[in-house]
């Protein structure tokens, strides 16, 4: 849910902090992502407050929203970064994050991703296979360096969430199976350019039930004991991300304090620094996607369609994960209708909502798709020749363009013609 203090209706018009969304749409056009800077800060601080009693360090998962200003806002608060590729590492470094605050994930890191990470001096690369460990050793050896490595363990816990975002099940591609860890420890003793410094898990996203974390953590704690008795000095114990947010008022997310209560007692005596990798929790409710109603039409059965100028190319979550997003009119109405809110892309899956009760908006009016800050703009693309949207960040009464809308020229700039 959006924080209504940061996204209030003033004089019947939805605002982001002190700025009218009508005005932003006029100035920057639509579709437009609008992010509340103070929402980012509040969420990060809420997370830090929940885990304040624990020796920990939080690495924002850049993949949820990789805009440089988003990364920098969090970094200025003291937050680190979890990156998934060389490209995300580049973004984090460009945003000014120190390498000493960056960790790197990724089930398919290339030799160049690994080289970039090791050379940059990041805290830890999290390896997900025996072959990757060997490659890290080769790359670090070639550079004459020693790579700090964590092992991502697959705890074989199936967190209850959408099947596309459960990642801790042994049927999924992520991490190294517990059963293989003895072999991994033996191998690591022979790899001269790898220093095992951490253990890691990430069991999925939008996880409401802390029991899944507890079950996975118990396994990771066994691995910690095994690693220590094999002689490794484990300094980082990485619990991953996945902490939930509220998208639907009827399905409120478990408060972060509940996770803290359950998890802190399990890990506070490990003698390690606990790492967290929240993504969605920090950014999901910081941002709305503003979109204009292009057309309304009814089919012969009387079904109402609202065709808007944003679609799956801007926010793919409904199409990819059957996700629910609240949709509200930017100018308040006093009557409602039931309609499908659909985008302009040539796919039947291109919808934001089906059979939804929404404000009775007219053509030319503006809708706001809420909770669009996580896995929104980062997944936007140019399918159908669409221009990736502009992004604006609001801080109090000030709005700043933080990403320009794509141009037609950009659509073809990399083609050799
Ligand atoms: C995606 C991802 C995260 C962030 O997940 P959220 O659900 O957005 O918190 C953290 N760690 C890893 C390894 C990931 O792949």
Coordinates of C-alpha atoms in Angstrom, one line a residue, residues 17-412:
X17 CA 4.5 14.3 -1.7
X18 CA 3.9 18.0 -2.5
X19 CA 3.6 17.7 -6.3
X20 CA 0.4 17.2 -8.3
X21 CA 0.5 14.1 -10.5
X22 CA -1.7 16.0 -13.0
X23 CA 1.0 18.6 -13.3
X24 CA 3.7 16.0 -13.7
X25 CA 1.8 14.3 -16.5
X26 CA 1.4 17.7 -18.2
X27 CA 5.1 18.5 -17.9
X28 CA 6.7 15.1 -18.6
X29 CA 4.0 13.3 -20.5
X30 CA 2.8 9.7 -19.9
X31 CA 3.4 6.9 -19.3
X32 CA 5.5 8.2 -16.4
X33 CA 7.0 6.5 -13.3
X34 CA 6.9 8.8 -10.3
X35 CA 8.9 7.9 -7.2
X36 CA 8.7 9.4 -3.8
X37 CA 12.2 9.9 -2.5
X38 CA 11.0 10.0 1.1
X39 CA 9.2 6.7 0.7
X40 CA 12.5 5.0 -0.2
X41 CA 14.1 6.5 2.8
X42 CA 11.3 5.6 5.2
X43 CA 11.2 2.0 4.0
X44 CA 15.0 1.6 4.4
X45 CA 14.9 3.2 7.8
X46 CA 11.9 0.9 8.8
X47 CA 14.0 -2.1 7.8
X48 CA 17.1 -0.9 9.7
X49 CA 15.0 -0.1 12.8
X50 CA 13.5 -3.6 12.8
X51 CA 16.9 -5.3 12.7
X52 CA 18.7 -2.6 14.8
X53 CA 19.7 -5.0 17.5
X54 CA 21.6 -7.3 15.1
X55 CA 25.1 -7.0 13.8
X56 CA 24.1 -6.7 10.1
X57 CA 24.5 -4.9 6.9
X58 CA 21.8 -4.3 4.3
X59 CA 22.5 -4.6 0.6
X60 CA 19.6 -3.2 -1.5
X61 CA 18.9 -5.6 -4.3
X62 CA 19.5 -3.3 -7.3
X63 CA 17.6 -5.5 -9.7
X64 CA 14.2 -4.4 -8.2
X65 CA 14.8 -0.8 -9.4
X66 CA 18.2 0.1 -10.7
X67 CA 17.7 3.8 -11.4
X68 CA 20.9 5.7 -10.4
X69 CA 19.0 8.1 -8.3
X70 CA 17.2 5.3 -6.4
X71 CA 20.5 3.6 -5.7
X72 CA 22.1 6.8 -4.7
X73 CA 19.3 7.8 -2.4
X74 CA 19.7 4.6 -0.5
X75 CA 23.4 4.6 -0.6
X76 CA 23.4 8.1 1.0
X77 CA 21.4 6.5 3.9
X78 CA 24.3 4.0 4.4
X79 CA 22.8 1.1 2.5
X80 CA 24.9 -1.2 0.3
X81 CA 24.0 -3.0 -2.9
X82 CA 23.4 -6.6 -4.1
X83 CA 24.1 -6.7 -7.8
X84 CA 23.3 -9.5 -10.3
X85 CA 25.6 -8.9 -13.2
X86 CA 28.4 -6.7 -14.4
X87 CA 25.8 -4.3 -15.7
X88 CA 24.3 -3.8 -12.3
X89 CA 27.7 -3.5 -10.7
X90 CA 28.5 -0.8 -13.2
X91 CA 25.3 1.0 -12.2
X92 CA 26.0 0.7 -8.5
X93 CA 29.6 2.1 -8.9
X94 CA 28.3 4.9 -11.2
X95 CA 25.8 5.8 -8.5
X96 CA 28.7 6.2 -6.1
X97 CA 28.4 3.1 -4.0
X98 CA 31.7 2.0 -2.6
X99 CA 32.9 -1.5 -3.7
X100 CA 33.3 -2.3 0.0
X101 CA 29.5 -2.2 0.3
X102 CA 28.7 -4.3 -2.7
X103 CA 28.0 -8.0 -3.0
X104 CA 27.4 -9.9 -6.3
X105 CA 24.8 -12.6 -7.0
X106 CA 23.8 -14.4 -10.2
X107 CA 23.3 -18.0 -11.3
X108 CA 25.1 -17.4 -14.6
X109 CA 27.9 -15.0 -14.1
X110 CA 30.3 -14.8 -17.0
X111 CA 34.0 -14.7 -16.7
X112 CA 33.8 -10.9 -17.4
X113 CA 31.2 -10.4 -14.7
X114 CA 33.5 -12.2 -12.3
X115 CA 36.6 -10.3 -13.4
X116 CA 34.8 -7.0 -13.0
X117 CA 33.6 -8.0 -9.5
X118 CA 37.0 -9.2 -8.3
X119 CA 38.9 -6.3 -9.8
X120 CA 36.5 -3.8 -8.3
X121 CA 37.2 -5.2 -4.8
X122 CA 33.6 -6.0 -3.9
X123 CA 32.9 -7.6 -0.5
X124 CA 31.9 -11.0 -1.8
X125 CA 30.9 -12.9 -5.0
X126 CA 28.2 -15.5 -4.2
X127 CA 28.9 -18.7 -6.2
X128 CA 26.1 -20.9 -7.3
X129 CA 28.0 -24.0 -8.6
X130 CA 31.2 -26.0 -8.4
X131 CA 32.1 -24.9 -12.0
X132 CA 31.6 -21.3 -11.0
X133 CA 34.0 -21.7 -8.1
X134 CA 36.6 -23.1 -10.4
X135 CA 36.1 -20.2 -12.8
X136 CA 36.4 -17.6 -10.0
X137 CA 39.7 -19.3 -9.0
X138 CA 41.0 -19.1 -12.6
X139 CA 40.0 -15.5 -13.1
X140 CA 41.3 -14.3 -9.7
X141 CA 44.5 -16.3 -10.4
X142 CA 45.0 -14.6 -13.7
X143 CA 44.6 -11.2 -12.0
X144 CA 47.0 -12.2 -9.2
X145 CA 44.3 -11.7 -6.7
X146 CA 42.3 -13.6 -4.1
X147 CA 38.5 -13.5 -4.5
X148 CA 36.2 -13.3 -1.5
X149 CA 33.5 -15.8 -2.2
X150 CA 30.2 -16.8 -0.5
X151 CA 28.4 -20.0 -1.3
X152 CA 24.7 -19.8 -2.2
X153 CA 23.1 -22.8 -0.6
X154 CA 19.9 -24.2 -2.0
X155 CA 18.1 -25.0 1.3
X156 CA 15.3 -26.9 -0.5
X157 CA 12.5 -24.9 1.1
X158 CA 9.6 -24.1 -1.1
X159 CA 8.3 -20.7 0.0
X160 CA 4.7 -20.2 -0.7
X161 CA 4.6 -17.4 -3.3
X162 CA 4.1 -17.2 -7.1
X163 CA 5.9 -20.2 -8.6
X164 CA 8.0 -17.8 -10.8
X165 CA 9.5 -16.2 -7.7
X166 CA 10.2 -19.2 -5.5
X167 CA 14.0 -19.8 -5.6
X168 CA 14.9 -21.9 -2.6
X169 CA 13.5 -25.2 -3.9
X170 CA 15.9 -27.9 -5.1
X171 CA 13.8 -28.1 -8.3
X172 CA 14.9 -24.6 -9.1
X173 CA 18.2 -23.6 -10.7
X174 CA 19.5 -21.5 -7.8
X175 CA 22.4 -22.4 -5.4
X176 CA 24.3 -25.4 -4.5
X177 CA 22.6 -28.5 -2.9
X178 CA 23.4 -29.2 0.7
X179 CA 24.3 -32.7 -0.3
X180 CA 27.2 -31.4 -2.4
X181 CA 28.7 -29.2 0.2
X182 CA 31.3 -31.6 1.6
X183 CA 32.7 -31.9 -1.9
X184 CA 32.6 -28.1 -2.3
X185 CA 34.6 -27.7 1.0
X186 CA 37.2 -30.2 -0.2
X187 CA 37.5 -28.4 -3.5
X188 CA 37.8 -25.0 -1.9
X189 CA 40.8 -26.2 0.1
X190 CA 42.6 -26.7 -3.2
X191 CA 41.6 -23.4 -4.8
X192 CA 44.4 -20.9 -4.0
X193 CA 42.7 -17.8 -5.3
X194 CA 39.4 -18.2 -3.5
X195 CA 38.7 -17.2 0.1
X196 CA 35.5 -18.6 1.4
X197 CA 34.1 -15.7 3.6
X198 CA 30.3 -16.2 3.5
X199 CA 27.3 -18.3 3.2
X200 CA 24.2 -17.2 1.4
X201 CA 20.6 -18.0 0.7
X202 CA 17.7 -16.3 -1.0
X203 CA 14.5 -18.4 -1.0
X204 CA 12.2 -16.2 -3.1
X205 CA 10.2 -13.0 -3.2
X206 CA 7.0 -11.7 -1.5
X207 CA 7.2 -14.3 1.3
X208 CA 4.5 -13.7 3.9
X209 CA 5.4 -16.5 6.3
X210 CA 8.5 -16.3 8.4
X211 CA 8.5 -20.0 8.9
X212 CA 10.0 -20.4 5.4
X213 CA 13.0 -18.3 6.5
X214 CA 13.3 -20.2 9.8
X215 CA 13.3 -23.6 8.0
X216 CA 15.9 -22.4 5.5
X217 CA 18.0 -20.7 8.2
X218 CA 18.2 -23.8 10.2
X219 CA 19.8 -25.5 7.3
X220 CA 22.1 -22.6 6.6
X221 CA 23.2 -22.7 10.3
X222 CA 24.1 -26.4 9.9
X223 CA 26.2 -25.4 6.9
X224 CA 27.9 -22.7 9.0
X225 CA 28.8 -25.3 11.6
X226 CA 30.1 -27.7 8.9
X227 CA 32.1 -24.9 7.2
X228 CA 33.7 -23.9 10.4
X229 CA 34.6 -27.4 11.3
X230 CA 36.2 -27.7 7.9
X231 CA 38.4 -24.8 8.9
X232 CA 36.8 -21.9 7.0
X233 CA 36.5 -18.4 8.6
X234 CA 33.0 -17.5 7.8
X235 CA 32.4 -13.8 8.3
X236 CA 29.1 -13.1 6.4
X237 CA 25.9 -14.9 6.8
X238 CA 23.5 -13.7 4.1
X239 CA 19.8 -14.3 4.5
X240 CA 18.8 -12.8 1.1
X241 CA 15.7 -10.7 0.4
X242 CA 12.1 -11.6 -0.3
X243 CA 10.4 -9.5 2.5
X244 CA 6.8 -8.8 1.5
X245 CA 4.9 -5.6 0.8
X246 CA 1.1 -4.9 0.5
X247 CA -0.2 -4.7 -3.0
X248 CA -3.9 -5.3 -2.1
X249 CA -5.5 -3.8 1.0
X250 CA -7.2 -7.1 1.6
X251 CA -3.9 -8.9 1.7
X252 CA -1.7 -7.0 4.1
X253 CA 1.9 -8.0 4.2
X254 CA 3.4 -9.5 7.4
X255 CA 5.1 -6.5 9.1
X256 CA 8.9 -6.5 8.9
X257 CA 9.1 -6.4 12.7
X258 CA 7.6 -9.9 12.8
X259 CA 10.4 -11.2 10.6
X260 CA 12.9 -9.5 12.8
X261 CA 11.4 -11.1 15.9
X262 CA 11.6 -14.6 14.4
X263 CA 15.0 -14.3 12.7
X264 CA 17.2 -12.3 15.1
X265 CA 17.2 -15.0 17.8
X266 CA 18.3 -17.6 15.3
X267 CA 21.3 -15.7 13.9
X268 CA 22.4 -13.2 16.6
X269 CA 25.0 -15.6 18.1
X270 CA 26.6 -16.8 14.9
X271 CA 29.6 -14.4 15.4
X272 CA 29.1 -13.2 11.8
X273 CA 27.8 -10.1 10.1
X274 CA 24.3 -10.8 8.9
X275 CA 23.6 -9.6 5.4
X276 CA 20.2 -8.8 4.0
X277 CA 19.2 -8.2 0.4
X278 CA 15.8 -6.5 0.4
X279 CA 14.6 -5.3 -3.0
X280 CA 10.8 -5.1 -3.3
X281 CA 10.4 -4.1 0.4
X282 CA 12.4 -0.9 -0.2
X283 CA 11.0 0.2 -3.5
X284 CA 7.6 -1.4 -4.4
X285 CA 5.4 1.2 -2.8
X286 CA 7.6 4.2 -3.6
X287 CA 6.4 4.6 -7.1
X288 CA 3.3 4.9 -9.2
X289 CA 2.9 4.5 -13.0
X290 CA 1.0 7.4 -14.4
X291 CA -1.0 6.5 -17.5
X292 CA -3.5 8.3 -19.7
X293 CA -6.8 6.9 -20.8
X294 CA -6.7 6.8 -24.6
X295 CA -10.0 5.2 -25.3
X296 CA -13.0 3.6 -23.7
X297 CA -15.1 1.0 -25.6
X298 CA -17.7 -1.7 -24.9
X299 CA -18.0 -5.0 -26.6
X300 CA -21.4 -6.2 -27.8
X301 CA -21.9 -8.0 -24.4
X302 CA -21.5 -4.7 -22.6
X303 CA -18.1 -5.4 -21.3
X304 CA -16.2 -2.2 -20.7
X305 CA -12.5 -1.7 -21.8
X306 CA -10.3 1.2 -20.7
X307 CA -7.4 1.4 -23.1
X308 CA -4.5 3.3 -21.5
X309 CA -1.1 4.4 -22.9
X310 CA 1.0 2.2 -20.7
X311 CA 1.1 -1.6 -20.9
X312 CA 3.1 -4.7 -20.3
X313 CA 6.1 -2.9 -21.9
X314 CA 6.2 -0.6 -18.9
X315 CA 4.9 -2.9 -16.1
X316 CA 5.0 -6.6 -17.0
X317 CA 4.1 -7.9 -13.5
X318 CA 0.4 -8.6 -14.2
X319 CA 1.2 -10.5 -17.4
X320 CA 4.2 -12.3 -16.0
X321 CA 3.1 -13.1 -12.4
X322 CA -0.7 -12.5 -12.5
X323 CA 0.1 -9.7 -10.1
X324 CA -2.5 -7.4 -8.6
X325 CA -1.9 -3.6 -8.7
X326 CA -4.3 -1.1 -7.4
X327 CA -5.4 1.4 -9.9
X328 CA -6.9 4.8 -9.0
X329 CA -8.0 7.9 -10.9
X330 CA -5.6 10.8 -10.5
X331 CA -8.6 13.1 -10.3
X332 CA -11.1 11.8 -7.7
X333 CA -14.5 10.6 -9.0
X334 CA -17.7 9.9 -7.2
X335 CA -18.9 7.1 -9.4
X336 CA -17.4 3.8 -10.4
X337 CA -17.6 1.2 -13.1
X338 CA -16.4 -2.4 -13.7
X339 CA -13.8 -2.5 -16.6
X340 CA -10.8 -4.2 -18.0
X341 CA -7.8 -1.8 -17.9
X342 CA -5.7 -2.8 -20.9
X343 CA -2.6 -1.5 -22.6
X344 CA -1.8 -0.8 -26.3
X345 CA 0.5 -3.8 -26.9
X346 CA -0.6 -6.5 -29.4
X347 CA -0.9 -9.3 -26.8
X348 CA -4.0 -10.5 -24.9
X349 CA -1.8 -10.7 -21.8
X350 CA -1.3 -6.9 -22.0
X351 CA -3.7 -5.9 -19.2
X352 CA -3.3 -4.2 -15.8
X353 CA -6.6 -5.4 -14.4
X354 CA -9.6 -7.5 -15.4
X355 CA -13.2 -6.9 -14.3
X356 CA -12.0 -4.3 -11.9
X357 CA -14.2 -1.8 -10.1
X358 CA -12.5 1.6 -10.9
X359 CA -13.4 5.2 -11.0
X360 CA -15.6 6.1 -14.0
X361 CA -12.7 7.8 -15.9
X362 CA -13.2 9.6 -19.2
X363 CA -10.9 9.5 -22.2
X364 CA -8.0 11.9 -21.7
X365 CA -8.0 11.4 -17.9
X366 CA -5.2 10.0 -15.9
X367 CA -4.9 6.7 -13.9
X368 CA -2.2 5.8 -11.5
X369 CA -1.1 2.2 -11.3
X370 CA 0.1 1.9 -7.7
X371 CA 3.0 0.0 -6.1
X372 CA 4.9 0.0 -9.4
X373 CA 8.4 0.6 -7.9
X374 CA 9.7 -2.9 -7.8
X375 CA 10.3 -5.0 -11.0
X376 CA 8.6 -2.2 -13.0
X377 CA 10.8 0.2 -14.9
X378 CA 13.7 -2.3 -14.8
X379 CA 11.7 -4.8 -16.8
X380 CA 10.4 -2.2 -19.3
X381 CA 11.3 -2.8 -22.9
X382 CA 10.8 -1.7 -26.5
X383 CA 8.5 -4.5 -27.7
X384 CA 6.1 -3.1 -30.3
X385 CA 8.4 -0.2 -30.9
X386 CA 7.4 1.3 -27.6
X387 CA 9.5 3.9 -25.9
X388 CA 10.7 3.1 -22.4
X389 CA 9.0 5.7 -20.2
X390 CA 10.4 8.7 -18.4
X391 CA 11.0 8.6 -14.6
X392 CA 10.6 11.4 -12.1
X393 CA 11.7 11.6 -8.5
X394 CA 9.8 13.8 -6.0
X395 CA 11.3 15.2 -2.8
X396 CA 8.9 17.4 -1.0
X397 CA 7.7 20.1 -3.4
X398 CA 10.4 19.4 -5.9
X399 CA 10.2 17.0 -8.9
X400 CA 13.3 16.0 -10.9
X401 CA 13.5 14.0 -14.1
X402 CA 15.7 11.0 -13.4
X403 CA 15.3 9.2 -16.6
X404 CA 14.3 10.6 -20.0
X405 CA 11.8 8.9 -22.2
X406 CA 13.4 6.9 -25.0
X407 CA 13.5 8.5 -28.4
X408 CA 12.8 6.9 -31.8
X409 CA 16.5 7.3 -32.6
X410 CA 17.4 5.2 -29.6
X411 CA 15.2 2.4 -30.8
X412 CA 17.6 1.8 -33.7

